[in-house]
């Protein structure tokens, strides 16, 4: 049974070449310029075994024909295969197109033929062995290029005859007549021109197509000589190029009349002399080009090794990808850990960014849209690195992308610094607003007291001493509040540059706590808080008494502010080496996500609109305790209060910290 293929692609040289390649295998090929003609062919033509859409774009607008496509494929039993890039494959899946499988885009002609052969139903593929395929004679003295030709023609399953020189090729052709001959123009004993002439002069071989090949592009003399000896074409050899295979398929199909050789003696010696002279010039140019290439490569390696960016290089046709050592290092990978495919690259992209990266690659390859994207790449140790990537594709003469290269830069640290800077600006602005409010409140109260007293003195001949005393006490309280705010700001400003200065002496922590409690009783009473001193033992250490008083005061003020109407418990514990102060309140508590940053400058665990303060008290407390060589910790359950524990070495701060 002869396999029947339906090739869905817009008319053009590429479609004709694919049809030729498939017909060379003895397959029947039907052509359709789009989806609608393809549906008609499936309904009206003999049974179709496989439908190949050589351009995914022809199916991208199949939304209105999906039902008809499902029905036609189901009735005919044909499988639908599509040549598509990874992004196009995902788009067709989302659209619901009934695709049996995908072929990688940009493959060589032979790779396409082999892929289609494997996609055919097994019963049809096994039964196609009776097809009569071409017998190709390769006359080539370079064993490397003979091997390359074998690889290029292998998927076509042609019968290959090989000869190392022109004379051997002529003898082989007379024994086993070939269907077509590929001959190098420079061969020992009998060059390609003379071989072609000898074939034309043999009646049994005169109509065998001959294609001449050479490693360089043919000049005017080459083409004239080829025409004189009756060659069917002259093709430049190029590794990985389909031009030679395409010429072979076209000439094998034509089988038309051949140009007659020019009678008389050919000036082959003159031609060879000219070719030698050309080769000498080209060798000189090649040596110069090699030197330039080596210098360019050395500069490239220096740039790549000295760059902070990773470099990638993608072979679009073969779907192979190279990552530079710097890029592997960025992701904590060893060279053997990266499989070297575009799929492996996309697998490392964060799932939320994968579609965007695939779409950007597809748009660049198809439309030339600049490839400049941001995404996250998975690190070998876990987690993701924030990256930016730029790249550009290299295209062949037909405008098809064959290669793409670019860079990937790790911007994780820059993003972190940017976020920290934004957060610092936000905190600064919030602090300025809070500071303005905190300063404005006592100033307004002070102004009212002063204005009220002044008005009373102005309009009344005599003011009661008690009234004047209350006004002055209230004014003094606001002034003290302002002094405390300003001193706190100055203190924090000094603490940014260095540790707070300490005046060390033997201090009893228990006595410091008792003194602060006495001074704070009025403040606690106004908030409805009872100060409970559970256990305040004597604990003498080498400390700064004033600074320890500030620590205790900060803790008490915090406890009263966030636990009004509830008791505040204080406790002092000590052993031979350390002393501990514990302050426990029963207020609103601290959210778990705010505990870690509680002692940072301007940090607030509660909204500004609900609670006042500059957010500096715990920062000052932490810096003072740290300067003494101690530490402060907090435990809290939201809604049940918080417990602060300060630990101080009784010997005082380490040497050099005082």
PDB file of C-alpha atoms in Angstrom, residues 341-574:
ATOM      1  CA  UNK A 341      18.121  21.922  25.010  1.00  0.00           C
ATOM      2  CA  UNK A 342      15.603  24.740  24.770  1.00  0.00           C
ATOM      3  CA  UNK A 343      13.131  22.574  26.709  1.00  0.00           C
ATOM      4  CA  UNK A 344      15.622  22.309  29.596  1.00  0.00           C
ATOM      5  CA  UNK A 345      15.943  26.112  29.606  1.00  0.00           C
ATOM      6  CA  UNK A 346      12.159  26.651  29.697  1.00  0.00           C
ATOM      7  CA  UNK A 347      11.852  24.035  32.465  1.00  0.00           C
ATOM      8  CA  UNK A 348      14.071  26.233  34.683  1.00  0.00           C
ATOM      9  CA  UNK A 349      11.930  29.320  34.072  1.00  0.00           C
ATOM     10  CA  UNK A 350       9.401  30.061  36.818  1.00  0.00           C
ATOM     11  CA  UNK A 351       5.977  28.609  35.821  1.00  0.00           C
ATOM     12  CA  UNK A 352       4.386  32.058  36.063  1.00  0.00           C
ATOM     13  CA  UNK A 353       6.941  33.497  33.578  1.00  0.00           C
ATOM     14  CA  UNK A 354       7.174  30.543  31.161  1.00  0.00           C
ATOM     15  CA  UNK A 355       4.386  31.578  28.765  1.00  0.00           C
ATOM     16  CA  UNK A 356       5.759  35.113  28.481  1.00  0.00           C
ATOM     17  CA  UNK A 357       9.284  33.865  27.670  1.00  0.00           C
ATOM     18  CA  UNK A 358       7.994  31.352  25.090  1.00  0.00           C
ATOM     19  CA  UNK A 359       5.823  34.017  23.453  1.00  0.00           C
ATOM     20  CA  UNK A 360       8.712  36.510  23.341  1.00  0.00           C
ATOM     21  CA  UNK A 361      10.966  33.913  21.669  1.00  0.00           C
ATOM     22  CA  UNK A 362       8.260  33.021  19.141  1.00  0.00           C
ATOM     23  CA  UNK A 363       7.559  36.683  18.319  1.00  0.00           C
ATOM     24  CA  UNK A 364      11.251  37.363  17.755  1.00  0.00           C
ATOM     25  CA  UNK A 365      11.766  34.299  15.548  1.00  0.00           C
ATOM     26  CA  UNK A 366       8.589  34.861  13.517  1.00  0.00           C
ATOM     27  CA  UNK A 367       8.208  38.642  13.406  1.00  0.00           C
ATOM     28  CA  UNK A 368      11.598  40.029  14.419  1.00  0.00           C
ATOM     29  CA  UNK A 369      10.168  41.697  17.558  1.00  0.00           C
ATOM     30  CA  UNK A 370      13.070  42.585  19.924  1.00  0.00           C
ATOM     31  CA  UNK A 371      13.694  39.861  22.495  1.00  0.00           C
ATOM     32  CA  UNK A 372      14.101  41.680  25.828  1.00  0.00           C
ATOM     33  CA  UNK A 373      12.389  39.952  28.765  1.00  0.00           C
ATOM     34  CA  UNK A 374      12.517  39.657  32.548  1.00  0.00           C
ATOM     35  CA  UNK A 375      11.895  36.331  34.279  1.00  0.00           C
ATOM     36  CA  UNK A 376      12.955  34.111  37.156  1.00  0.00           C
ATOM     37  CA  UNK A 377      15.335  31.140  36.767  1.00  0.00           C
ATOM     38  CA  UNK A 378      15.494  28.249  39.233  1.00  0.00           C
ATOM     39  CA  UNK A 379      18.736  27.938  41.195  1.00  0.00           C
ATOM     40  CA  UNK A 380      20.214  24.489  41.758  1.00  0.00           C
ATOM     41  CA  UNK A 381      20.086  25.019  45.525  1.00  0.00           C
ATOM     42  CA  UNK A 382      16.383  25.931  45.398  1.00  0.00           C
ATOM     43  CA  UNK A 383      14.631  29.240  45.005  1.00  0.00           C
ATOM     44  CA  UNK A 384      14.684  31.524  41.966  1.00  0.00           C
ATOM     45  CA  UNK A 385      17.009  34.244  40.679  1.00  0.00           C
ATOM     46  CA  UNK A 386      15.562  37.348  39.019  1.00  0.00           C
ATOM     47  CA  UNK A 387      17.056  37.729  35.530  1.00  0.00           C
ATOM     48  CA  UNK A 388      16.875  39.869  32.418  1.00  0.00           C
ATOM     49  CA  UNK A 389      17.685  38.479  28.975  1.00  0.00           C
ATOM     50  CA  UNK A 390      18.288  39.941  25.541  1.00  0.00           C
ATOM     51  CA  UNK A 391      18.988  38.091  22.304  1.00  0.00           C
ATOM     52  CA  UNK A 392      18.948  38.201  18.526  1.00  0.00           C
ATOM     53  CA  UNK A 393      18.409  35.580  15.807  1.00  0.00           C
ATOM     54  CA  UNK A 394      20.593  34.895  12.772  1.00  0.00           C
ATOM     55  CA  UNK A 395      18.645  34.008   9.623  1.00  0.00           C
ATOM     56  CA  UNK A 396      19.417  32.193   6.382  1.00  0.00           C
ATOM     57  CA  UNK A 397      18.949  33.540   2.849  1.00  0.00           C
ATOM     58  CA  UNK A 398      15.219  32.720   2.978  1.00  0.00           C
ATOM     59  CA  UNK A 399      14.796  34.667   6.234  1.00  0.00           C
ATOM     60  CA  UNK A 400      14.345  31.547   8.379  1.00  0.00           C
ATOM     61  CA  UNK A 401      15.948  31.659  11.860  1.00  0.00           C
ATOM     62  CA  UNK A 402      18.849  29.224  12.155  1.00  0.00           C
ATOM     63  CA  UNK A 403      20.552  30.446  15.305  1.00  0.00           C
ATOM     64  CA  UNK A 404      19.909  32.789  18.216  1.00  0.00           C
ATOM     65  CA  UNK A 405      22.306  34.107  20.844  1.00  0.00           C
ATOM     66  CA  UNK A 406      22.125  36.520  23.748  1.00  0.00           C
ATOM     67  CA  UNK A 407      22.855  37.227  27.393  1.00  0.00           C
ATOM     68  CA  UNK A 408      21.177  36.575  30.741  1.00  0.00           C
ATOM     69  CA  UNK A 409      21.950  38.906  33.640  1.00  0.00           C
ATOM     70  CA  UNK A 410      21.239  38.179  37.307  1.00  0.00           C
ATOM     71  CA  UNK A 411      19.494  41.250  38.781  1.00  0.00           C
ATOM     72  CA  UNK A 412      18.383  39.631  42.053  1.00  0.00           C
ATOM     73  CA  UNK A 413      20.686  41.798  44.160  1.00  0.00           C
ATOM     74  CA  UNK A 414      19.778  44.977  42.241  1.00  0.00           C
ATOM     75  CA  UNK A 415      16.080  44.259  42.746  1.00  0.00           C
ATOM     76  CA  UNK A 416      16.664  43.646  46.444  1.00  0.00           C
ATOM     77  CA  UNK A 417      18.518  46.956  46.791  1.00  0.00           C
ATOM     78  CA  UNK A 418      15.802  48.718  44.794  1.00  0.00           C
ATOM     79  CA  UNK A 419      13.070  47.303  47.015  1.00  0.00           C
ATOM     80  CA  UNK A 420      15.051  48.202  50.132  1.00  0.00           C
ATOM     81  CA  UNK A 421      15.540  51.753  48.819  1.00  0.00           C
ATOM     82  CA  UNK A 422      11.817  52.076  48.095  1.00  0.00           C
ATOM     83  CA  UNK A 423      11.010  50.719  51.548  1.00  0.00           C
ATOM     84  CA  UNK A 424      13.504  53.118  53.140  1.00  0.00           C
ATOM     85  CA  UNK A 425      11.892  56.056  51.330  1.00  0.00           C
ATOM     86  CA  UNK A 426       8.454  54.877  52.450  1.00  0.00           C
ATOM     87  CA  UNK A 427       9.593  54.505  56.060  1.00  0.00           C
ATOM     88  CA  UNK A 428      11.284  57.904  55.949  1.00  0.00           C
ATOM     89  CA  UNK A 429       8.150  59.614  54.638  1.00  0.00           C
ATOM     90  CA  UNK A 430       6.026  57.849  57.222  1.00  0.00           C
ATOM     91  CA  UNK A 431       8.461  58.826  59.972  1.00  0.00           C
ATOM     92  CA  UNK A 432       8.440  62.483  58.921  1.00  0.00           C
ATOM     93  CA  UNK A 433       4.648  62.487  59.019  1.00  0.00           C
ATOM     94  CA  UNK A 434       4.610  60.822  62.451  1.00  0.00           C
ATOM     95  CA  UNK A 435       7.377  63.072  63.786  1.00  0.00           C
ATOM     96  CA  UNK A 436       5.501  66.171  62.626  1.00  0.00           C
ATOM     97  CA  UNK A 437       2.377  64.909  64.379  1.00  0.00           C
ATOM     98  CA  UNK A 438       4.243  63.986  67.561  1.00  0.00           C
ATOM     99  CA  UNK A 439       5.926  67.395  67.740  1.00  0.00           C
ATOM    100  CA  UNK A 440       2.772  69.306  66.799  1.00  0.00           C
ATOM    101  CA  UNK A 441       0.669  67.722  69.577  1.00  0.00           C
ATOM    102  CA  UNK A 442       2.681  68.974  72.624  1.00  0.00           C
ATOM    103  CA  UNK A 443       3.345  72.300  70.890  1.00  0.00           C
ATOM    104  CA  UNK A 444      -0.400  72.846  70.386  1.00  0.00           C
ATOM    105  CA  UNK A 445      -1.130  71.914  74.002  1.00  0.00           C
ATOM    106  CA  UNK A 446       1.690  74.167  75.245  1.00  0.00           C
ATOM    107  CA  UNK A 447       0.448  77.059  73.122  1.00  0.00           C
ATOM    108  CA  UNK A 448      -3.098  76.702  74.453  1.00  0.00           C
ATOM    109  CA  UNK A 449      -1.855  76.694  78.065  1.00  0.00           C
ATOM    110  CA  UNK A 450       0.328  79.758  77.511  1.00  0.00           C
ATOM    111  CA  UNK A 451      -2.423  81.626  75.615  1.00  0.00           C
ATOM    112  CA  UNK A 452      -5.015  80.742  78.268  1.00  0.00           C
ATOM    113  CA  UNK A 453      -2.780  81.926  81.102  1.00  0.00           C
ATOM    114  CA  UNK A 454      -1.868  85.126  79.228  1.00  0.00           C
ATOM    115  CA  UNK A 455      -5.556  85.899  78.574  1.00  0.00           C
ATOM    116  CA  UNK A 456      -6.419  85.325  82.216  1.00  0.00           C
ATOM    117  CA  UNK A 457      -3.663  87.650  83.364  1.00  0.00           C
ATOM    118  CA  UNK A 458      -4.769  90.293  80.838  1.00  0.00           C
ATOM    119  CA  UNK A 459      -8.483  90.338  81.654  1.00  0.00           C
ATOM    120  CA  UNK A 460      -8.382  89.575  85.387  1.00  0.00           C
ATOM    121  CA  UNK A 461      -6.698  91.738  87.971  1.00  0.00           C
ATOM    122  CA  UNK A 462      -5.720  88.781  90.061  1.00  0.00           C
ATOM    123  CA  UNK A 463      -5.283  85.074  89.085  1.00  0.00           C
ATOM    124  CA  UNK A 464      -5.624  82.400  91.720  1.00  0.00           C
ATOM    125  CA  UNK A 465      -2.195  80.868  92.492  1.00  0.00           C
ATOM    126  CA  UNK A 466      -3.651  77.365  92.226  1.00  0.00           C
ATOM    127  CA  UNK A 467      -4.886  78.023  88.681  1.00  0.00           C
ATOM    128  CA  UNK A 468      -1.561  79.517  87.628  1.00  0.00           C
ATOM    129  CA  UNK A 469       0.311  76.570  89.153  1.00  0.00           C
ATOM    130  CA  UNK A 470      -1.833  74.007  87.259  1.00  0.00           C
ATOM    131  CA  UNK A 471      -1.230  75.850  83.986  1.00  0.00           C
ATOM    132  CA  UNK A 472       2.521  75.990  84.532  1.00  0.00           C
ATOM    133  CA  UNK A 473       2.691  72.301  85.529  1.00  0.00           C
ATOM    134  CA  UNK A 474       0.769  71.338  82.388  1.00  0.00           C
ATOM    135  CA  UNK A 475       3.010  73.547  80.245  1.00  0.00           C
ATOM    136  CA  UNK A 476       6.104  72.049  81.834  1.00  0.00           C
ATOM    137  CA  UNK A 477       4.794  68.553  81.068  1.00  0.00           C
ATOM    138  CA  UNK A 478       4.458  69.452  77.357  1.00  0.00           C
ATOM    139  CA  UNK A 479       7.903  71.051  77.332  1.00  0.00           C
ATOM    140  CA  UNK A 480       9.339  67.885  78.868  1.00  0.00           C
ATOM    141  CA  UNK A 481       7.587  65.855  76.234  1.00  0.00           C
ATOM    142  CA  UNK A 482       9.158  67.999  73.524  1.00  0.00           C
ATOM    143  CA  UNK A 483      12.575  67.681  75.181  1.00  0.00           C
ATOM    144  CA  UNK A 484      12.212  63.888  75.293  1.00  0.00           C
ATOM    145  CA  UNK A 485      11.282  63.783  71.603  1.00  0.00           C
ATOM    146  CA  UNK A 486      14.205  65.968  70.534  1.00  0.00           C
ATOM    147  CA  UNK A 487      16.681  64.095  72.741  1.00  0.00           C
ATOM    148  CA  UNK A 488      15.419  60.810  71.312  1.00  0.00           C
ATOM    149  CA  UNK A 489      15.961  62.023  67.770  1.00  0.00           C
ATOM    150  CA  UNK A 490      19.461  63.285  68.559  1.00  0.00           C
ATOM    151  CA  UNK A 491      20.298  60.066  70.372  1.00  0.00           C
ATOM    152  CA  UNK A 492      19.193  57.928  67.404  1.00  0.00           C
ATOM    153  CA  UNK A 493      21.165  60.140  65.019  1.00  0.00           C
ATOM    154  CA  UNK A 494      24.330  59.546  67.042  1.00  0.00           C
ATOM    155  CA  UNK A 495      23.649  55.807  67.357  1.00  0.00           C
ATOM    156  CA  UNK A 496      23.610  55.416  63.552  1.00  0.00           C
ATOM    157  CA  UNK A 497      27.294  56.254  63.306  1.00  0.00           C
ATOM    158  CA  UNK A 498      28.589  54.459  66.405  1.00  0.00           C
ATOM    159  CA  UNK A 499      27.514  52.692  69.559  1.00  0.00           C
ATOM    160  CA  UNK A 500      26.129  54.867  72.341  1.00  0.00           C
ATOM    161  CA  UNK A 501      28.771  56.186  74.742  1.00  0.00           C
ATOM    162  CA  UNK A 502      28.674  54.505  78.146  1.00  0.00           C
ATOM    163  CA  UNK A 503      29.749  55.793  81.559  1.00  0.00           C
ATOM    164  CA  UNK A 504      30.461  52.498  83.253  1.00  0.00           C
ATOM    165  CA  UNK A 505      30.272  51.952  86.977  1.00  0.00           C
ATOM    166  CA  UNK A 506      28.959  49.376  89.425  1.00  0.00           C
ATOM    167  CA  UNK A 507      25.162  49.571  89.119  1.00  0.00           C
ATOM    168  CA  UNK A 508      22.383  47.623  90.831  1.00  0.00           C
ATOM    169  CA  UNK A 509      19.854  46.696  88.151  1.00  0.00           C
ATOM    170  CA  UNK A 510      17.213  46.020  90.790  1.00  0.00           C
ATOM    171  CA  UNK A 511      17.570  49.541  92.179  1.00  0.00           C
ATOM    172  CA  UNK A 512      17.375  51.051  88.669  1.00  0.00           C
ATOM    173  CA  UNK A 513      14.094  49.170  88.103  1.00  0.00           C
ATOM    174  CA  UNK A 514      12.640  50.338  91.433  1.00  0.00           C
ATOM    175  CA  UNK A 515      13.542  53.980  90.686  1.00  0.00           C
ATOM    176  CA  UNK A 516      11.950  53.856  87.212  1.00  0.00           C
ATOM    177  CA  UNK A 517       8.803  52.229  88.606  1.00  0.00           C
ATOM    178  CA  UNK A 518       8.416  55.034  91.147  1.00  0.00           C
ATOM    179  CA  UNK A 519       8.808  57.701  88.433  1.00  0.00           C
ATOM    180  CA  UNK A 520       6.373  55.884  86.133  1.00  0.00           C
ATOM    181  CA  UNK A 521       3.517  55.225  88.556  1.00  0.00           C
ATOM    182  CA  UNK A 522       1.655  58.423  87.652  1.00  0.00           C
ATOM    183  CA  UNK A 523       1.951  57.686  83.912  1.00  0.00           C
ATOM    184  CA  UNK A 524       0.732  54.101  84.465  1.00  0.00           C
ATOM    185  CA  UNK A 525      -2.136  55.275  86.656  1.00  0.00           C
ATOM    186  CA  UNK A 526      -3.399  57.617  83.909  1.00  0.00           C
ATOM    187  CA  UNK A 527      -3.558  54.564  81.591  1.00  0.00           C
ATOM    188  CA  UNK A 528      -5.261  52.418  84.239  1.00  0.00           C
ATOM    189  CA  UNK A 529      -2.256  50.077  84.544  1.00  0.00           C
ATOM    190  CA  UNK A 530      -0.996  48.524  87.758  1.00  0.00           C
ATOM    191  CA  UNK A 531       2.813  48.079  87.927  1.00  0.00           C
ATOM    192  CA  UNK A 532       3.473  44.692  89.571  1.00  0.00           C
ATOM    193  CA  UNK A 533       7.070  44.177  90.768  1.00  0.00           C
ATOM    194  CA  UNK A 534       7.171  40.410  91.241  1.00  0.00           C
ATOM    195  CA  UNK A 535      10.808  39.713  92.003  1.00  0.00           C
ATOM    196  CA  UNK A 536      13.438  42.437  91.875  1.00  0.00           C
ATOM    197  CA  UNK A 537      16.561  40.983  93.407  1.00  0.00           C
ATOM    198  CA  UNK A 538      19.799  42.854  93.759  1.00  0.00           C
ATOM    199  CA  UNK A 539      21.909  42.365  90.632  1.00  0.00           C
ATOM    200  CA  UNK A 540      25.094  44.447  90.503  1.00  0.00           C
ATOM    201  CA  UNK A 541      27.023  44.762  87.243  1.00  0.00           C
ATOM    202  CA  UNK A 542      29.466  47.066  85.421  1.00  0.00           C
ATOM    203  CA  UNK A 543      26.970  49.173  83.449  1.00  0.00           C
ATOM    204  CA  UNK A 544      25.780  52.689  82.606  1.00  0.00           C
ATOM    205  CA  UNK A 545      23.023  53.594  85.101  1.00  0.00           C
ATOM    206  CA  UNK A 546      21.481  56.336  82.912  1.00  0.00           C
ATOM    207  CA  UNK A 547      21.303  54.090  79.859  1.00  0.00           C
ATOM    208  CA  UNK A 548      19.815  51.205  81.870  1.00  0.00           C
ATOM    209  CA  UNK A 549      17.168  53.605  83.138  1.00  0.00           C
ATOM    210  CA  UNK A 550      16.327  54.455  79.510  1.00  0.00           C
ATOM    211  CA  UNK A 551      15.984  50.733  78.739  1.00  0.00           C
ATOM    212  CA  UNK A 552      13.581  50.125  81.631  1.00  0.00           C
ATOM    213  CA  UNK A 553      11.624  53.276  80.791  1.00  0.00           C
ATOM    214  CA  UNK A 554      11.213  52.266  77.125  1.00  0.00           C
ATOM    215  CA  UNK A 555       9.900  48.849  78.151  1.00  0.00           C
ATOM    216  CA  UNK A 556       7.444  50.291  80.667  1.00  0.00           C
ATOM    217  CA  UNK A 557       6.174  52.977  78.255  1.00  0.00           C
ATOM    218  CA  UNK A 558       5.601  50.325  75.589  1.00  0.00           C
ATOM    219  CA  UNK A 559       3.805  47.989  77.986  1.00  0.00           C
ATOM    220  CA  UNK A 560       1.479  50.750  79.210  1.00  0.00           C
ATOM    221  CA  UNK A 561       0.788  52.079  75.690  1.00  0.00           C
ATOM    222  CA  UNK A 562      -0.222  48.709  74.242  1.00  0.00           C
ATOM    223  CA  UNK A 563      -1.914  47.268  77.340  1.00  0.00           C
ATOM    224  CA  UNK A 564      -3.952  50.080  78.920  1.00  0.00           C
ATOM    225  CA  UNK A 565      -6.127  49.048  81.829  1.00  0.00           C
ATOM    226  CA  UNK A 566      -4.137  45.859  82.445  1.00  0.00           C
ATOM    227  CA  UNK A 567      -1.274  45.051  84.831  1.00  0.00           C
ATOM    228  CA  UNK A 568       2.398  45.241  83.820  1.00  0.00           C
ATOM    229  CA  UNK A 569       4.762  42.782  85.518  1.00  0.00           C
ATOM    230  CA  UNK A 570       8.492  43.364  86.134  1.00  0.00           C
ATOM    231  CA  UNK A 571      11.075  40.869  87.295  1.00  0.00           C
ATOM    232  CA  UNK A 572      14.877  40.889  87.755  1.00  0.00           C
ATOM    233  CA  UNK A 573      16.834  37.620  87.802  1.00  0.00           C
ATOM    234  CA  UNK A 574      20.562  37.006  88.089  1.00  0.00           C
TER     235      UNK A 574
END
